[in-house]
C-alpha cells in the first residue's frame, strides 16, 4: 500500500500546529492548563517534522509523524500516554518506548489509547477497568503500550470509544473488546443474550458481517460503526440519540443503513463523535445525523429531539425524529479533512478550517463559549490554510500552512481564503467547492480508506 502524502509533501511551505479549547490537563501541549478560546500556535513543534495524524481523547492528545513516531501530551492518570508514569504532560513528548516501532494510527478513548503499528500489530495503554485494553487478565491500568496478543490477524484500522475499542483486519474481520456497550444493551434488550463481542474483555469477532468487507471502524460513547469497501455503513449499539438511523433503542448486531439515506451514493469516508456521525459520499456530499442539542449536526432542527426509548423494548416502532435521518450540508461539500470531538467538529474545505457544535470550552475557536449551530470559518486561521485537523473530547488541533512573508520591498497582500458567510446561499460557492472536490480526487486516490475515515478522537 502506498504511503499517503504527508503535510510537507502536500504543502512545502512552512507549517505549524495550532491548538485551542479545553486544557485542564495540558492536552493542548502549550505548557499550561488554562482553556484557550482562540487558536494558539505551538512553537518549536513539528518543525521540520512531517505530521501524519492528529487525534485526541478525553483529556489527552496524540500526534503521529510521517516517520511513525508518536508524540503525546495531556491527562495521564491511568498511563494513557504510554510514557511509563502517571503524571500529566504539558508539552508534546515522544513515546520513547515505541522508538524503532513505526506507528500507523492512534485511537484515543476516554482514558486509554489504542496504537496500530505499521506492520499491523495493535498495542494499548491506559485504563483497563472495562477491558478496553483487550488484555482480559491484565492489570487495572497499563502505563506502557503492550501488545494485544489475542489479536492475531494483521490490522488495518482501529477505533476507541468511551469504554470499548475495535479493529478491522486485512482479511475483512472486525473485532471488538471492552464492556462499554454491555450495560445499555442489557437494559434495552431484556431477556436477550447479548453477542460475545459486546461483553468481551478481549478481542471478539463481530458477527453478522459475513457478506461484507469492512475497511474502517468507528466508536462513539455507546455505539460502533464501520464502512465497507462497497461504500456501505453498518452500525450497532445504543440508539439513544438516533445515531443508528433506525427505530430500535439498541441494536446488538450490525445493521446496514439504507443507501437512500445517502441519496443512493456510496459512502467513502465516515467519522464519529460521542453521539453523532458525519459521512462523505463519492461525490463529496457531507451528511450528518445523531445528537443535535449542541449544534453538532451543523443544522438547527425544526423540533426538539424528544427521542426517549431507554425503557422501551428495542422492537417497538416509533416515528423517526429529524436528527436520526442523515441530512446533507451543502456548506461542507468537498471537505478534504474532517474530525469529530465528543460534540463538536472541524473540517477543511478549500484550505479553510471550519468548526461547529459544542463550544463551552472554546473548542470551536471563535473566541466565545457559545455553541455554533452552523459550520463557520475559524477566523483566527483565515491566513493559514488547514492541512490536517484533529479533535479530542473538548479540544481542537490543526496543522496549518503558515502565510508566506512578502519579499523585501514587496507590498504585502491580504488574501481572503474564504467568505465570511456560512450559509449555502451562493451558487458560485457551491460550484467552486465541487471544482475543488473533483481536483482533489487524483491527489487522494492512493490514500487508504482508513486514513481518511474514523473517529479521530473523542
XYZ file of C-alpha atoms in Angstrom:
458
model
C 0.000 0.000 0.000
C 1.381 3.390 -0.926
C 2.153 5.793 1.876
C -0.213 8.741 1.992
C 1.279 12.167 1.269
C 2.338 13.909 4.436
C 1.678 17.544 5.218
C 5.032 18.784 3.978
C 4.521 16.990 0.666
C 1.069 18.476 0.209
C 2.310 21.971 1.024
C 6.094 22.517 1.047
C 5.696 25.922 2.733
C 6.313 26.181 6.468
C 3.602 24.629 8.637
C 2.735 24.950 12.297
C 0.449 23.258 14.771
C -2.356 25.257 16.395
C -4.367 24.241 19.480
C -7.437 25.553 21.282
C -10.291 24.520 23.579
C -10.370 22.629 26.871
C -6.957 22.392 28.503
C -7.496 21.270 32.106
C -4.773 18.623 31.788
C -2.407 20.273 29.330
C -3.867 18.424 26.357
C -3.167 21.380 24.065
C 0.574 20.984 24.530
C 1.003 24.693 25.303
C 2.745 24.253 28.651
C -0.169 25.315 30.891
C -3.647 24.154 31.994
C -5.862 27.098 31.066
C -8.616 26.835 28.439
C -7.855 28.597 25.167
C -10.659 30.264 23.211
C -8.642 31.154 20.099
C -6.122 29.022 18.180
C -2.619 29.356 19.598
C 0.467 28.291 17.703
C 2.718 25.674 19.264
C 6.234 26.949 18.870
C 9.162 24.658 18.068
C 6.972 21.660 17.334
C 6.592 19.681 14.112
C 9.441 21.612 12.522
C 10.794 20.127 10.381
C 8.830 17.005 11.333
C 6.099 15.917 8.958
C 2.804 15.300 10.763
C 0.682 12.423 9.512
C -2.167 12.224 12.035
C -3.678 14.286 14.839
C -6.152 12.920 17.362
C -7.331 13.289 20.942
C -9.168 11.544 23.764
C -10.983 12.540 26.928
C -8.116 14.706 28.151
C -5.088 13.694 26.099
C -3.725 14.256 22.595
C -1.585 12.245 20.183
C 0.314 13.067 17.019
C 1.870 10.581 14.595
C 4.687 11.851 12.406
C 5.479 10.754 8.888
C 8.364 8.715 10.242
C 5.987 6.799 12.517
C 6.958 8.496 15.784
C 4.267 9.111 18.418
C 4.048 12.360 20.410
C 1.602 12.659 23.330
C 0.514 15.131 25.997
C -2.261 15.821 28.496
C -4.104 13.726 31.068
C -2.122 10.685 32.156
C -3.581 9.487 35.467
C -4.144 5.983 34.043
C -1.000 5.898 31.930
C -2.880 6.620 28.700
C 0.134 8.494 27.331
C 2.222 5.318 27.453
C 5.216 7.120 28.949
C 5.789 4.756 31.866
C 4.331 7.079 34.546
C 1.042 8.686 35.565
C 1.927 12.397 35.669
C 0.156 14.835 33.334
C 2.333 16.140 30.496
C 2.000 19.744 29.323
C 4.066 19.542 26.130
C 4.009 17.063 23.258
C 6.514 14.400 24.270
C 7.808 11.427 22.249
C 6.708 7.986 23.410
C 10.194 6.577 23.775
C 9.094 3.001 24.432
C 7.882 2.867 20.808
C 11.087 4.169 19.221
C 12.044 1.852 16.396
C 8.424 0.674 16.106
C 6.804 2.880 13.413
C 3.213 3.829 14.198
C 0.476 3.966 11.566
C -2.575 5.109 13.551
C -3.580 6.065 17.102
C -7.110 5.996 18.552
C -7.674 7.829 21.833
C -10.552 6.741 24.063
C -11.766 8.443 27.211
C -8.923 7.222 29.439
C -6.998 4.794 27.235
C -5.110 4.653 23.955
C -5.034 2.084 21.163
C -1.996 2.082 18.853
C -1.611 0.469 15.413
C 1.905 -0.191 14.149
C 2.868 -0.106 10.500
C 3.208 -3.885 10.460
C -0.405 -4.334 11.602
C 0.107 -5.052 15.295
C -2.105 -3.397 17.932
C -0.919 -2.126 21.317
C -2.798 -0.468 24.171
C -2.205 1.545 27.331
C -4.203 3.397 29.961
C -7.234 2.300 31.950
C -8.393 -1.305 31.702
C -11.349 -1.019 34.097
C -13.777 -2.150 31.408
C -11.464 -4.436 29.461
C -10.817 -1.699 26.901
C -7.137 -2.630 26.605
C -8.013 -6.057 25.215
C -5.961 -7.803 27.900
C -8.551 -9.729 29.944
C -6.304 -10.775 32.822
C -4.110 -7.715 32.825
C -3.852 -5.010 35.497
C -6.438 -2.258 36.022
C -4.188 0.064 34.079
C -1.059 -0.094 31.964
C 1.443 2.784 31.723
C 3.497 1.374 28.826
C 1.980 0.241 25.492
C 1.600 -3.523 25.402
C 0.692 -5.775 22.510
C -2.810 -7.229 22.363
C -1.606 -10.787 21.921
C -5.061 -12.257 21.292
C -5.468 -10.093 18.187
C -3.502 -12.327 15.853
C -4.630 -11.022 12.463
C -2.978 -8.096 10.695
C -4.982 -4.953 11.468
C -5.623 -2.068 9.061
C -7.787 0.284 11.165
C -8.585 0.857 14.852
C -11.103 2.885 16.865
C -11.527 3.792 20.528
C -14.762 4.848 22.227
C -15.662 5.744 25.772
C -15.071 2.246 27.155
C -14.655 -0.034 24.147
C -12.436 -0.449 21.095
C -12.493 -2.018 17.641
C -10.115 -3.230 14.973
C -10.597 -4.151 11.303
C -8.208 -6.707 9.840
C -6.741 -7.120 6.380
C -8.892 -10.223 5.887
C -12.078 -8.239 6.453
C -12.866 -9.287 10.009
C -13.847 -6.838 12.731
C -13.006 -7.354 16.407
C -14.464 -5.515 19.382
C -13.496 -5.549 23.062
C -14.377 -3.647 26.221
C -17.723 -3.761 28.024
C -18.777 -0.184 27.319
C -21.901 -1.168 25.362
C -22.958 -4.042 27.602
C -24.869 -2.152 30.298
C -27.177 -0.301 27.924
C -27.579 -3.490 25.898
C -28.790 -5.446 28.908
C -31.141 -2.651 29.928
C -32.631 -2.093 26.492
C -32.727 -5.738 25.362
C -34.189 -7.525 28.422
C -34.351 -11.278 28.123
C -31.937 -11.349 25.174
C -28.494 -12.905 25.243
C -26.060 -10.305 24.008
C -23.411 -11.353 21.463
C -19.992 -12.028 22.940
C -18.350 -9.027 21.266
C -20.470 -6.672 23.401
C -19.328 -8.185 26.695
C -15.793 -9.447 25.997
C -12.669 -8.009 27.614
C -10.567 -9.491 24.854
C -10.860 -9.113 21.069
C -14.023 -10.891 19.919
C -15.098 -11.122 16.289
C -18.135 -9.055 15.385
C -20.662 -11.378 13.760
C -23.254 -10.525 11.141
C -20.760 -9.140 8.624
C -20.141 -12.299 6.644
C -21.096 -10.819 3.271
C -19.140 -7.571 3.533
C -15.534 -6.421 3.846
C -15.096 -3.670 6.451
C -12.200 -1.291 5.824
C -12.778 1.284 8.557
C -14.170 1.087 12.101
C -15.509 3.794 14.426
C -16.519 4.031 18.067
C -18.784 6.507 19.829
C -19.520 6.731 23.517
C -22.061 3.904 23.314
C -22.155 2.772 19.688
C -19.957 1.277 16.986
C -19.901 1.739 13.230
C -17.947 0.652 10.177
C -17.509 1.362 6.495
C -17.165 -1.404 3.887
C -15.240 -1.470 0.638
C -18.604 -1.306 -1.157
C -19.370 2.075 0.424
C -21.914 0.726 2.924
C -22.270 1.828 6.550
C -23.100 -0.582 9.392
C -23.981 0.491 12.942
C -24.788 -1.156 16.273
C -25.118 -0.329 19.962
C -27.158 2.423 21.614
C -29.569 4.499 19.547
C -30.471 6.983 22.275
C -29.839 9.971 20.027
C -30.850 8.495 16.686
C -27.276 7.827 15.650
C -28.147 4.363 14.262
C -30.821 5.622 11.821
C -33.362 3.073 12.987
C -36.446 2.776 15.178
C -34.790 0.441 17.684
C -33.467 1.671 21.022
C -30.477 -0.689 20.867
C -29.004 -2.832 18.098
C -26.975 -5.778 19.419
C -25.871 -6.750 15.894
C -24.549 -4.723 12.959
C -27.296 -3.173 10.847
C -26.791 -1.580 7.434
C -28.019 1.968 6.925
C -30.124 2.038 3.784
C -28.459 3.520 0.705
C -31.257 6.014 0.095
C -30.224 7.754 3.330
C -27.153 8.912 1.399
C -29.059 9.708 -1.793
C -28.066 6.278 -3.144
C -24.401 7.253 -3.268
C -21.511 5.190 -1.925
C -20.006 6.425 1.325
C -16.253 6.968 1.013
C -15.401 8.297 4.481
C -17.088 8.424 7.876
C -16.363 9.966 11.286
C -17.966 9.616 14.701
C -18.325 11.777 17.769
C -19.769 10.521 21.032
C -23.357 10.542 19.811
C -23.339 11.860 16.237
C -21.830 10.847 12.902
C -20.602 12.538 9.742
C -20.273 10.782 6.381
C -18.955 11.771 2.972
C -20.130 10.225 -0.298
C -18.378 9.593 -3.577
C -19.373 12.986 -4.999
C -18.146 14.899 -1.940
C -21.526 15.388 -0.268
C -21.487 15.520 3.528
C -24.217 14.037 5.735
C -24.729 14.428 9.499
C -27.057 12.697 11.956
C -27.416 11.824 15.649
C -27.470 14.073 18.689
C -28.096 17.705 17.836
C -28.622 19.736 21.003
C -25.196 21.400 20.928
C -25.234 22.166 17.210
C -23.038 19.180 16.396
C -25.042 18.369 13.231
C -24.344 21.785 11.747
C -28.061 22.497 11.364
C -30.905 23.535 13.608
C -33.818 21.144 13.933
C -37.387 22.271 13.468
C -38.414 20.480 16.640
C -36.645 19.212 19.784
C -35.112 15.759 19.710
C -37.671 14.231 22.064
C -36.461 10.712 21.439
C -36.507 8.708 24.664
C -36.506 4.956 24.132
C -34.387 3.700 27.011
C -37.294 1.988 28.765
C -38.945 0.595 25.650
C -38.384 -2.743 24.029
C -35.976 -2.452 21.108
C -38.556 -3.908 18.722
C -41.143 -1.191 19.334
C -41.567 1.170 16.372
C -41.550 4.923 16.654
C -41.531 7.810 14.259
C -38.001 8.854 13.383
C -37.083 12.294 14.669
C -35.369 14.723 12.352
C -31.918 14.201 13.843
C -31.975 10.429 13.202
C -32.092 10.831 9.405
C -28.816 11.684 7.618
C -29.140 15.117 6.056
C -26.677 16.744 3.682
C -24.908 20.016 4.463
C -24.112 21.880 1.255
C -21.689 24.189 3.052
C -19.417 21.176 3.718
C -19.393 19.974 0.123
C -15.978 18.681 -0.861
C -14.369 18.765 2.579
C -10.891 17.254 2.415
C -10.412 16.842 6.171
C -12.942 16.199 8.945
C -12.636 15.384 12.639
C -15.282 14.859 15.328
C -14.804 15.628 19.005
C -17.292 14.472 21.584
C -19.867 17.047 20.469
C -18.011 19.409 18.122
C -16.407 19.151 14.699
C -13.672 20.527 12.468
C -13.459 20.433 8.681
C -11.144 21.742 5.981
C -12.788 22.994 2.791
C -10.658 24.579 0.109
C -7.955 25.261 2.666
C -10.386 26.920 5.088
C -10.790 25.486 8.583
C -14.434 25.360 9.717
C -15.872 24.487 13.139
C -19.298 23.882 14.648
C -21.036 22.318 17.651
C -20.352 22.358 21.400
C -18.221 25.335 22.373
C -18.327 25.523 26.181
C -14.533 25.476 26.434
C -13.808 27.401 23.245
C -13.135 24.317 21.148
C -14.693 25.966 18.080
C -12.010 28.644 18.200
C -14.161 31.744 17.694
C -13.177 33.424 20.954
C -16.514 32.694 22.652
C -18.063 29.853 24.636
C -21.378 29.890 22.749
C -22.360 26.809 20.759
C -22.102 27.125 16.973
C -25.134 25.854 15.075
C -23.806 26.049 11.508
C -20.265 25.433 10.221
C -18.341 28.674 10.078
C -14.714 29.602 9.363
C -12.231 29.796 12.199
C -11.363 33.422 11.591
C -8.097 33.295 13.539
C -6.784 30.832 10.921
C -8.044 32.667 7.846
C -4.496 33.384 6.614
C -3.227 29.870 7.401
C -4.678 27.131 5.152
C -5.574 23.958 7.010
C -3.719 20.757 6.203
C -4.814 18.375 8.965
C -7.301 18.619 11.839
C -7.914 16.550 14.948
C -10.303 16.730 17.896
C -10.340 15.496 21.453
C -13.430 15.393 23.647
C -13.361 19.150 24.184
C -10.284 20.411 22.378
C -9.072 21.027 18.851
C -5.808 20.812 16.947
C -4.930 21.842 13.409
C -1.825 21.713 11.273
C -1.806 24.787 9.061
C 0.379 26.241 6.366
C 1.897 29.492 7.539
C 1.443 32.545 5.312
C 4.434 33.402 3.188
C 6.326 36.538 4.159
C 6.498 39.143 1.370
C 9.856 39.682 -0.287
C 11.804 42.843 0.698
C 10.250 45.853 -0.969
C 7.110 43.955 -1.940
C 3.726 45.194 -0.754
C 2.070 42.595 1.445
C -1.280 41.453 0.163
C -4.048 40.001 2.260
C -5.757 37.032 0.661
C -9.200 36.041 1.890
C -9.213 32.266 1.922
C -12.963 32.020 2.362
C -16.058 34.169 2.613
C -17.457 35.332 5.922
C -20.878 33.901 5.164
C -21.514 30.300 6.154
C -24.983 29.901 4.651
C -25.472 27.999 1.403
C -26.840 30.995 -0.493
C -24.153 31.452 -3.109
C -24.374 29.112 -6.085
C -20.860 30.146 -7.105
C -19.523 28.931 -3.748
C -21.081 25.518 -4.318
C -19.639 25.404 -7.831
C -16.187 26.256 -6.513
C -16.404 23.528 -3.879
C -17.420 20.954 -6.474
C -14.490 22.018 -8.644
C -12.104 21.786 -5.678
C -13.501 18.391 -4.774
C -13.018 16.975 -8.253
C -9.495 18.344 -8.347
C -8.650 16.541 -5.127
C -9.647 13.101 -6.392
C -6.340 12.290 -8.082
C -4.444 13.515 -5.024
C -6.260 11.281 -2.563
C -6.750 8.265 -4.813
C -3.791 6.438 -3.297
C -4.852 7.028 0.292
C -6.390 4.089 2.116
C -9.966 4.458 3.329
C -8.831 4.066 6.903
C -6.539 7.099 6.511
C -9.487 9.292 5.550
C -12.066 7.891 7.936
C -12.530 7.231 11.568
C -13.334 8.818 14.857
C -10.125 10.808 15.270
C -10.572 11.201 18.929
C -13.293 11.631 21.469
